Amino acid sequence: MSLGAMTCTRCGDSFEPQEKIVNSNGQLWHTQCFVCAQCFRPFPDDIFYEFEGRKYCEHDFQVLFAPCCGKCNEFIIGRVIKAMNANWHPQCFTCELCMKELADLGFIRNAGRALCHECNARVKAESLGKYMCHKCHSTIDGEPLRWRGDTFHPYHFNCAACGNELTANAREVKSRPGYTANEMNELYCLRCHDKMGIPICGACRRPIEERVVTALGKHWHVEHFVCAKCEKPFMGNRHYERKGLAYCETHYHELFGNLCFVCNSVIYGDVVMALNKAWCTHHFACALCDTKMTQKTKFFEFDQRPICKKCYERFPQELKKRLKRQHEVQARGGKPAV
């Protein structure tokens, strides 16, 4: 066929001699006619997409025909996952809890979320107030066995010593000096565990594998032996016991000891009780001349503070009479004289 007999697929005109011709799948085009059917611009890098006999640049093809991913909001070229009333890239359609890709695993719709079968079973178990077995992935009806941060049906395990089927009270023994490799990081029934002489923490009820604190007739992990008031670990510091509970020094004295009226600090040694208040022995002094006094020293009350006899004698006679009347009223329980 001669050049004059050939025509452009788009405009229908013939081609000039020596004119550059675009051949696409047997169809011929003028270079200026071989453009996107939407934006009428040349195809970047000669890349185009064809749909229903029309050619489009990548951008316009995506805008017109490619679905948008429900997660990343980008256009999807290639495999499209249709689920949850949306379109997804395969790598974007994941379990909302564990982030596993669901395209080939399958999923279950739970409260508007796409979950893998394992996470859905765990959520369902939690809604019933139960646990899910990390081994068989089914609901645990009774008390779970906790091991290495996960929960299991106890019957999946046997005691490392006697071979009996374990219960939820099984104990884990971690690496300790004097035990063989087979005895490390294994589970034991209570009977076999007790024979090993490993103490149990009075707080978490788990074995104590490292440093142990013995107090209040029990054993404790160092971080679990805490003040009953502030719940801070003692970490080797002194503690005070009262009615089966342990307190740090500050809170023990705040709750059960005396605070000095002057310095507001806990009184650890001798205490002076006067004017319905507690005083450090070195803070119990005349409010005017600061002369140190003892509980046996004769003193007078002035403005709820102790005044030594010498300072009291310097008061005007009228003030002393008024103070005396106030003292008599207080002695009668606050009732004025008739």
mmCIF file of C-alpha atoms in Angstrom:
data_model
loop_
_atom_site.group_PDB
_atom_site.id
_atom_site.type_symbol
_atom_site.label_atom_id
_atom_site.label_comp_id
_atom_site.label_asym_id
_atom_site.label_seq_id
_atom_site.Cartn_x
_atom_site.Cartn_y
_atom_site.Cartn_z
ATOM 1 C CA MET A 1 0.000 0.000 0.000
ATOM 2 C CA SER A 2 1.358 3.400 -0.993
ATOM 3 C CA LEU A 3 1.817 6.205 1.542
ATOM 4 C CA GLY A 4 -0.918 8.232 -0.115
ATOM 5 C CA ALA A 5 -3.450 5.440 0.440
ATOM 6 C CA MET A 6 -2.818 5.367 4.214
ATOM 7 C CA THR A 7 -4.772 7.694 6.528
ATOM 8 C CA CYS A 8 -4.500 8.776 10.168
ATOM 9 C CA THR A 9 -6.746 6.804 12.528
ATOM 10 C CA ARG A 10 -7.809 9.967 14.339
ATOM 11 C CA CYS A 11 -8.191 12.718 11.746
ATOM 12 C CA GLY A 12 -8.578 10.578 8.586
ATOM 13 C CA ASP A 13 -6.065 12.647 6.591
ATOM 14 C CA SER A 14 -3.265 11.109 4.546
ATOM 15 C CA PHE A 15 0.414 11.345 5.375
ATOM 16 C CA GLU A 16 2.998 13.551 3.693
ATOM 17 C CA PRO A 17 6.109 12.049 2.161
ATOM 18 C CA GLN A 18 8.936 11.708 4.689
ATOM 19 C CA GLU A 19 6.437 12.451 7.544
ATOM 20 C CA LYS A 20 6.985 10.614 10.812
ATOM 21 C CA ILE A 21 4.176 8.125 11.436
ATOM 22 C CA VAL A 22 3.152 6.511 14.723
ATOM 23 C CA ASN A 23 2.183 2.816 14.438
ATOM 24 C CA SER A 24 0.235 1.438 17.387
ATOM 25 C CA ASN A 25 -1.159 -2.092 17.104
ATOM 26 C CA GLY A 26 -1.392 -1.756 13.346
ATOM 27 C CA GLN A 27 -3.072 1.620 13.443
ATOM 28 C CA LEU A 28 -1.329 4.668 12.000
ATOM 29 C CA TRP A 29 -1.346 8.175 13.473
ATOM 30 C CA HIS A 30 0.087 11.576 12.815
ATOM 31 C CA THR A 31 2.420 12.383 15.700
ATOM 32 C CA GLN A 32 0.242 15.363 16.593
ATOM 33 C CA CYS A 33 -2.853 13.142 16.521
ATOM 34 C CA PHE A 34 -1.427 10.412 18.757
ATOM 35 C CA VAL A 35 -2.537 12.044 22.035
ATOM 36 C CA CYS A 36 -4.658 11.318 25.103
ATOM 37 C CA ALA A 37 -8.367 11.154 24.308
ATOM 38 C CA GLN A 38 -9.115 13.195 27.431
ATOM 39 C CA CYS A 39 -6.459 15.919 27.755
ATOM 40 C CA PHE A 40 -5.231 15.862 24.091
ATOM 41 C CA ARG A 41 -1.589 15.889 25.209
ATOM 42 C CA PRO A 42 1.194 13.557 24.049
ATOM 43 C CA PHE A 43 1.687 10.453 26.183
ATOM 44 C CA PRO A 44 4.557 10.914 28.706
ATOM 45 C CA ASP A 45 7.276 8.367 27.924
ATOM 46 C CA ASP A 46 4.907 6.911 25.280
ATOM 47 C CA ILE A 47 2.946 5.153 28.049
ATOM 48 C CA PHE A 48 -0.800 4.961 27.530
ATOM 49 C CA TYR A 49 -3.817 2.924 28.642
ATOM 50 C CA GLU A 50 -6.562 1.812 26.261
ATOM 51 C CA PHE A 51 -10.222 1.473 27.177
ATOM 52 C CA GLU A 52 -13.090 0.802 24.759
ATOM 53 C CA GLY A 53 -10.905 1.656 21.771
ATOM 54 C CA ARG A 54 -9.682 5.001 23.132
ATOM 55 C CA LYS A 55 -6.222 5.741 24.464
ATOM 56 C CA TYR A 56 -5.552 7.719 27.663
ATOM 57 C CA CYS A 57 -2.501 8.963 29.495
ATOM 58 C CA GLU A 58 -1.895 7.319 32.869
ATOM 59 C CA HIS A 59 -3.245 10.245 34.901
ATOM 60 C CA ASP A 60 -6.513 10.595 32.997
ATOM 61 C CA PHE A 61 -7.052 6.852 32.871
ATOM 62 C CA GLN A 62 -6.756 6.681 36.670
ATOM 63 C CA VAL A 63 -9.073 9.654 37.146
ATOM 64 C CA LEU A 64 -11.682 8.255 34.771
ATOM 65 C CA PHE A 65 -11.549 4.514 35.354
ATOM 66 C CA ALA A 66 -9.113 3.422 38.098
ATOM 67 C CA PRO A 67 -10.644 2.895 41.600
ATOM 68 C CA CYS A 68 -9.274 4.763 44.604
ATOM 69 C CA CYS A 69 -7.834 2.841 47.579
ATOM 70 C CA GLY A 70 -9.857 3.140 50.776
ATOM 71 C CA LYS A 71 -6.689 3.389 52.891
ATOM 72 C CA CYS A 72 -3.964 5.301 51.038
ATOM 73 C CA ASN A 73 -6.403 7.175 48.780
ATOM 74 C CA GLU A 74 -4.183 6.467 45.745
ATOM 75 C CA PHE A 75 -5.391 5.061 42.419
ATOM 76 C CA ILE A 76 -5.243 1.279 42.070
ATOM 77 C CA ILE A 77 -3.532 -0.113 38.980
ATOM 78 C CA GLY A 78 -3.542 -3.888 38.889
ATOM 79 C CA ARG A 79 -5.224 -6.169 41.383
ATOM 80 C CA VAL A 80 -8.152 -4.579 43.207
ATOM 81 C CA ILE A 81 -9.606 -5.889 46.480
ATOM 82 C CA LYS A 82 -13.288 -5.075 46.818
ATOM 83 C CA ALA A 83 -14.414 -5.320 50.447
ATOM 84 C CA MET A 84 -16.103 -3.315 53.206
ATOM 85 C CA ASN A 85 -17.900 -1.199 50.540
ATOM 86 C CA ALA A 86 -14.570 0.100 49.214
ATOM 87 C CA ASN A 87 -11.633 -0.714 46.918
ATOM 88 C CA TRP A 88 -8.139 -1.496 48.232
ATOM 89 C CA HIS A 89 -4.602 -2.213 47.181
ATOM 90 C CA PRO A 90 -3.835 -5.787 48.318
ATOM 91 C CA GLN A 91 -1.116 -4.467 50.655
ATOM 92 C CA CYS A 92 -3.469 -1.818 52.077
ATOM 93 C CA PHE A 93 -6.317 -4.158 53.012
ATOM 94 C CA THR A 94 -5.089 -5.321 56.425
ATOM 95 C CA CYS A 95 -6.462 -6.459 59.781
ATOM 96 C CA GLU A 96 -7.111 -3.393 61.913
ATOM 97 C CA LEU A 97 -5.550 -5.058 64.968
ATOM 98 C CA CYS A 98 -2.555 -7.128 63.862
ATOM 99 C CA MET A 99 -2.022 -5.446 60.426
ATOM 100 C CA LYS A 100 -1.778 -8.759 58.531
ATOM 101 C CA GLU A 101 -2.690 -8.538 54.834
ATOM 102 C CA LEU A 102 -6.164 -10.013 54.346
ATOM 103 C CA ALA A 103 -6.268 -10.388 50.556
ATOM 104 C CA ASP A 104 -5.396 -14.103 50.683
ATOM 105 C CA LEU A 105 -6.210 -14.877 54.347
ATOM 106 C CA GLY A 106 -9.855 -13.871 54.337
ATOM 107 C CA PHE A 107 -11.492 -11.638 56.910
ATOM 108 C CA ILE A 108 -14.492 -11.189 59.208
ATOM 109 C CA ARG A 109 -16.401 -7.937 59.592
ATOM 110 C CA ASN A 110 -16.565 -7.028 63.284
ATOM 111 C CA ALA A 111 -18.181 -3.765 64.440
ATOM 112 C CA GLY A 112 -17.322 -2.093 61.138
ATOM 113 C CA ARG A 113 -13.737 -3.345 61.190
ATOM 114 C CA ALA A 114 -12.019 -5.890 58.968
ATOM 115 C CA LEU A 115 -10.323 -8.457 61.229
ATOM 116 C CA CYS A 116 -8.406 -11.633 60.513
ATOM 117 C CA HIS A 117 -9.946 -14.820 61.890
ATOM 118 C CA GLU A 118 -7.490 -14.958 64.805
ATOM 119 C CA CYS A 119 -8.097 -11.377 65.964
ATOM 120 C CA ASN A 120 -11.847 -11.756 65.547
ATOM 121 C CA ALA A 121 -11.811 -14.827 67.799
ATOM 122 C CA ARG A 122 -9.778 -12.928 70.409
ATOM 123 C CA VAL A 123 -12.126 -9.919 70.334
ATOM 124 C CA LYS A 124 -15.132 -12.200 70.630
ATOM 125 C CA ALA A 125 -13.565 -13.974 73.628
ATOM 126 C CA GLU A 126 -12.739 -10.650 75.318
ATOM 127 C CA SER A 127 -16.327 -9.440 74.872
ATOM 128 C CA LEU A 128 -17.442 -12.524 76.795
ATOM 129 C CA GLY A 129 -14.894 -11.855 79.523
ATOM 130 C CA LYS A 130 -12.777 -14.797 78.431
ATOM 131 C CA TYR A 131 -9.305 -15.395 77.007
ATOM 132 C CA MET A 132 -8.182 -16.932 73.755
ATOM 133 C CA CYS A 133 -5.646 -19.744 73.557
ATOM 134 C CA HIS A 134 -2.484 -18.669 71.770
ATOM 135 C CA LYS A 135 -1.919 -22.249 70.575
ATOM 136 C CA CYS A 136 -5.284 -23.508 69.264
ATOM 137 C CA HIS A 137 -6.868 -20.024 68.825
ATOM 138 C CA SER A 138 -10.115 -21.016 70.537
ATOM 139 C CA THR A 139 -11.868 -19.552 73.575
ATOM 140 C CA ILE A 140 -10.652 -20.562 77.038
ATOM 141 C CA ASP A 141 -13.707 -21.347 79.171
ATOM 142 C CA GLY A 142 -11.880 -21.703 82.495
ATOM 143 C CA GLU A 143 -8.809 -20.069 84.025
ATOM 144 C CA PRO A 144 -6.008 -19.629 81.451
ATOM 145 C CA LEU A 145 -2.409 -20.702 81.839
ATOM 146 C CA ARG A 146 -0.169 -17.647 81.398
ATOM 147 C CA TRP A 147 3.215 -18.309 79.848
ATOM 148 C CA ARG A 148 5.678 -15.930 78.179
ATOM 149 C CA GLY A 149 3.128 -13.149 77.960
ATOM 150 C CA ASP A 150 0.378 -15.223 76.301
ATOM 151 C CA THR A 151 -2.610 -17.258 77.503
ATOM 152 C CA PHE A 152 -3.192 -20.964 76.813
ATOM 153 C CA HIS A 153 -5.458 -23.865 77.660
ATOM 154 C CA PRO A 154 -3.548 -25.534 80.526
ATOM 155 C CA TYR A 155 -4.092 -28.993 79.022
ATOM 156 C CA HIS A 156 -1.774 -28.151 76.117
ATOM 157 C CA PHE A 157 1.187 -28.531 78.514
ATOM 158 C CA ASN A 158 2.645 -31.154 80.822
ATOM 159 C CA CYS A 159 4.857 -30.764 83.887
ATOM 160 C CA ALA A 160 8.537 -30.847 82.910
ATOM 161 C CA ALA A 161 9.278 -33.035 85.937
ATOM 162 C CA CYS A 162 6.418 -35.516 86.501
ATOM 163 C CA GLY A 163 4.736 -35.279 83.085
ATOM 164 C CA ASN A 164 1.248 -34.675 84.503
ATOM 165 C CA GLU A 165 -1.155 -32.417 82.639
ATOM 166 C CA LEU A 166 -0.868 -28.880 83.964
ATOM 167 C CA THR A 167 -3.496 -26.572 85.441
ATOM 168 C CA ALA A 168 -3.715 -22.782 85.480
ATOM 169 C CA ASN A 169 -1.570 -22.797 88.660
ATOM 170 C CA ALA A 170 1.505 -24.069 86.810
ATOM 171 C CA ARG A 171 4.784 -22.248 87.469
ATOM 172 C CA GLU A 172 7.516 -21.286 85.044
ATOM 173 C CA VAL A 173 11.136 -21.751 86.054
ATOM 174 C CA LYS A 174 13.598 -19.543 84.221
ATOM 175 C CA SER A 175 17.346 -19.999 83.929
ATOM 176 C CA ARG A 176 18.883 -20.428 87.388
ATOM 177 C CA PRO A 177 22.335 -21.616 88.562
ATOM 178 C CA GLY A 178 22.335 -25.277 89.500
ATOM 179 C CA TYR A 179 19.630 -26.392 87.078
ATOM 180 C CA THR A 180 20.209 -28.371 83.893
ATOM 181 C CA ALA A 181 19.290 -27.060 80.459
ATOM 182 C CA ASN A 182 16.108 -29.142 80.467
ATOM 183 C CA GLU A 183 15.023 -27.498 83.717
ATOM 184 C CA MET A 184 15.360 -23.957 82.385
ATOM 185 C CA ASN A 185 12.378 -21.987 81.056
ATOM 186 C CA GLU A 186 10.016 -24.901 81.624
ATOM 187 C CA LEU A 187 6.598 -25.274 83.240
ATOM 188 C CA TYR A 188 6.054 -27.269 86.419
ATOM 189 C CA CYS A 189 3.027 -28.307 88.429
ATOM 190 C CA LEU A 190 2.765 -26.765 91.908
ATOM 191 C CA ARG A 191 3.928 -29.928 93.666
ATOM 192 C CA CYS A 192 7.125 -30.254 91.608
ATOM 193 C CA HIS A 193 7.732 -26.521 91.746
ATOM 194 C CA ASP A 194 7.537 -26.486 95.561
ATOM 195 C CA LYS A 195 10.143 -29.259 95.711
ATOM 196 C CA MET A 196 12.543 -26.957 93.870
ATOM 197 C CA GLY A 197 12.357 -24.424 96.736
ATOM 198 C CA ILE A 198 11.675 -21.371 94.555
ATOM 199 C CA PRO A 199 9.860 -18.617 96.532
ATOM 200 C CA ILE A 200 6.567 -17.132 95.331
ATOM 201 C CA CYS A 201 5.972 -13.352 95.330
ATOM 202 C CA GLY A 202 3.318 -12.245 97.822
ATOM 203 C CA ALA A 203 2.044 -9.621 95.331
ATOM 204 C CA CYS A 204 1.966 -11.192 91.845
ATOM 205 C CA ARG A 205 2.029 -14.852 92.977
ATOM 206 C CA ARG A 206 4.733 -15.604 90.403
ATOM 207 C CA PRO A 207 8.082 -17.328 91.099
ATOM 208 C CA ILE A 208 10.943 -15.074 92.175
ATOM 209 C CA GLU A 209 13.901 -15.947 89.978
ATOM 210 C CA GLU A 210 16.319 -13.224 91.086
ATOM 211 C CA ARG A 211 16.693 -11.101 94.227
ATOM 212 C CA VAL A 212 14.061 -11.830 96.858
ATOM 213 C CA VAL A 213 12.775 -9.603 99.691
ATOM 214 C CA THR A 214 11.481 -11.366 102.802
ATOM 215 C CA ALA A 215 9.112 -9.290 104.950
ATOM 216 C CA LEU A 216 5.670 -9.503 106.575
ATOM 217 C CA GLY A 217 6.052 -13.272 106.632
ATOM 218 C CA LYS A 218 6.175 -13.460 102.802
ATOM 219 C CA HIS A 219 8.592 -13.280 99.876
ATOM 220 C CA TRP A 220 8.484 -10.447 97.340
ATOM 221 C CA HIS A 221 10.001 -9.348 94.069
ATOM 222 C CA VAL A 222 12.059 -6.225 94.822
ATOM 223 C CA GLU A 223 9.824 -4.072 92.620
ATOM 224 C CA HIS A 224 6.623 -5.508 94.186
ATOM 225 C CA PHE A 225 7.482 -4.776 97.834
ATOM 226 C CA VAL A 226 5.982 -1.286 98.084
ATOM 227 C CA CYS A 227 4.601 1.223 100.579
ATOM 228 C CA ALA A 228 0.904 0.606 101.288
ATOM 229 C CA LYS A 229 0.270 4.367 100.970
ATOM 230 C CA CYS A 230 2.336 5.714 98.049
ATOM 231 C CA GLU A 231 2.995 2.325 96.364
ATOM 232 C CA LYS A 232 6.643 3.166 95.715
ATOM 233 C CA PRO A 233 9.123 0.248 95.988
ATOM 234 C CA PHE A 234 11.351 0.362 99.056
ATOM 235 C CA MET A 235 14.345 -0.812 96.980
ATOM 236 C CA GLY A 236 16.274 -1.775 100.114
ATOM 237 C CA ASN A 237 15.296 1.282 102.165
ATOM 238 C CA ARG A 238 13.868 0.943 105.657
ATOM 239 C CA HIS A 239 10.195 0.124 105.999
ATOM 240 C CA TYR A 240 7.774 0.191 108.953
ATOM 241 C CA GLU A 241 5.150 -2.478 109.603
ATOM 242 C CA ARG A 242 1.678 -1.963 111.031
ATOM 243 C CA LYS A 243 -1.255 -4.410 110.979
ATOM 244 C CA GLY A 244 0.295 -6.576 108.274
ATOM 245 C CA LEU A 245 1.152 -3.670 105.954
ATOM 246 C CA ALA A 246 4.458 -2.000 105.127
ATOM 247 C CA TYR A 247 4.953 1.779 104.991
ATOM 248 C CA CYS A 248 7.825 4.027 104.012
ATOM 249 C CA GLU A 249 9.216 6.164 106.828
ATOM 250 C CA THR A 250 7.463 9.345 105.711
ATOM 251 C CA HIS A 251 3.985 7.896 105.350
ATOM 252 C CA TYR A 252 4.243 5.750 108.453
ATOM 253 C CA HIS A 253 4.853 8.816 110.600
ATOM 254 C CA GLU A 254 2.314 10.903 108.710
ATOM 255 C CA LEU A 255 -0.350 8.281 109.336
ATOM 256 C CA PHE A 256 0.614 7.029 112.770
ATOM 257 C CA GLY A 257 3.306 9.388 114.151
ATOM 258 C CA ASN A 258 3.576 13.099 115.119
ATOM 259 C CA LEU A 259 4.404 16.218 113.106
ATOM 260 C CA CYS A 260 6.176 19.126 114.779
ATOM 261 C CA PHE A 261 4.008 22.265 115.094
ATOM 262 C CA VAL A 262 7.007 24.460 114.172
ATOM 263 C CA CYS A 263 8.847 22.647 111.349
ATOM 264 C CA ASN A 264 5.966 20.402 110.209
ATOM 265 C CA SER A 265 8.398 17.500 110.015
ATOM 266 C CA VAL A 266 7.981 14.008 111.383
ATOM 267 C CA ILE A 267 9.272 13.721 114.958
ATOM 268 C CA TYR A 268 11.481 10.632 115.098
ATOM 269 C CA GLY A 269 12.869 11.025 118.626
ATOM 270 C CA ASP A 270 11.404 12.439 121.850
ATOM 271 C CA VAL A 271 8.285 14.518 121.492
ATOM 272 C CA VAL A 272 6.914 17.364 123.641
ATOM 273 C CA MET A 273 3.113 17.387 123.915
ATOM 274 C CA ALA A 274 1.779 20.815 124.884
ATOM 275 C CA LEU A 275 -1.169 23.051 123.991
ATOM 276 C CA ASN A 276 -2.718 20.075 122.154
ATOM 277 C CA LYS A 277 0.222 20.051 119.754
ATOM 278 C CA ALA A 278 3.418 18.058 119.196
ATOM 279 C CA TRP A 279 6.853 19.692 119.195
ATOM 280 C CA CYS A 280 10.413 18.631 118.514
ATOM 281 C CA THR A 281 12.357 18.994 121.783
ATOM 282 C CA HIS A 282 14.640 21.627 120.192
ATOM 283 C CA HIS A 283 11.671 23.579 118.772
ATOM 284 C CA PHE A 284 9.697 23.852 122.002
ATOM 285 C CA ALA A 285 10.739 27.369 123.051
ATOM 286 C CA CYS A 286 9.295 30.679 124.203
ATOM 287 C CA ALA A 287 7.542 32.408 121.309
ATOM 288 C CA LEU A 288 9.006 35.789 122.400
ATOM 289 C CA CYS A 289 12.546 35.277 123.648
ATOM 290 C CA ASP A 290 13.174 31.832 122.073
ATOM 291 C CA THR A 291 14.358 30.380 125.374
ATOM 292 C CA LYS A 292 14.350 26.587 125.130
ATOM 293 C CA MET A 293 11.880 24.871 127.449
ATOM 294 C CA THR A 294 10.922 21.357 128.412
ATOM 295 C CA GLN A 295 7.573 19.800 129.157
ATOM 296 C CA LYS A 296 8.305 20.360 132.884
ATOM 297 C CA THR A 297 9.066 24.050 132.434
ATOM 298 C CA LYS A 298 6.330 26.400 133.678
ATOM 299 C CA PHE A 299 4.934 28.329 130.738
ATOM 300 C CA PHE A 300 1.862 30.333 129.767
ATOM 301 C CA GLU A 301 -0.224 30.251 126.590
ATOM 302 C CA PHE A 302 -0.337 33.321 124.396
ATOM 303 C CA ASP A 303 -1.872 33.211 120.892
ATOM 304 C CA GLN A 304 -1.694 29.363 120.976
ATOM 305 C CA ARG A 305 2.031 29.470 121.635
ATOM 306 C CA PRO A 306 4.090 28.916 124.788
ATOM 307 C CA ILE A 307 5.457 31.949 126.687
ATOM 308 C CA CYS A 308 8.105 31.577 129.391
ATOM 309 C CA LYS A 309 7.414 32.977 132.877
ATOM 310 C CA LYS A 310 9.857 35.888 132.472
ATOM 311 C CA CYS A 311 8.197 37.166 129.299
ATOM 312 C CA TYR A 312 4.754 36.679 130.817
ATOM 313 C CA GLU A 313 5.692 38.821 133.834
ATOM 314 C CA ARG A 314 6.582 41.685 131.469
ATOM 315 C CA PHE A 315 3.046 41.777 130.058
ATOM 316 C CA PRO A 316 0.797 44.716 131.125
ATOM 317 C CA GLN A 317 -1.438 43.862 134.054
ATOM 318 C CA GLU A 318 -4.595 44.297 131.970
ATOM 319 C CA LEU A 319 -3.312 41.792 129.336
ATOM 320 C CA LYS A 320 -2.470 39.251 132.023
ATOM 321 C CA LYS A 321 -5.998 39.592 133.477
ATOM 322 C CA ARG A 322 -7.549 39.101 130.038
ATOM 323 C CA LEU A 323 -5.391 36.035 129.367
ATOM 324 C CA LYS A 324 -6.345 34.639 132.762
ATOM 325 C CA ARG A 325 -10.066 35.091 132.039
ATOM 326 C CA GLN A 326 -9.646 33.375 128.653
ATOM 327 C CA HIS A 327 -7.878 30.475 130.318
ATOM 328 C CA GLU A 328 -10.690 30.129 132.874
ATOM 329 C CA VAL A 329 -13.347 30.181 130.139
ATOM 330 C CA GLN A 330 -11.481 27.462 128.221
ATOM 331 C CA ALA A 331 -11.133 25.414 131.385
ATOM 332 C CA ARG A 332 -14.940 25.493 131.815
ATOM 333 C CA GLY A 333 -15.430 24.255 128.247
ATOM 334 C CA GLY A 334 -15.849 27.659 126.613
ATOM 335 C CA LYS A 335 -18.778 28.831 128.812
ATOM 336 C CA PRO A 336 -18.510 32.389 130.177
ATOM 337 C CA ALA A 337 -18.665 32.987 133.936
ATOM 338 C CA VAL A 338 -22.130 33.848 135.368
#
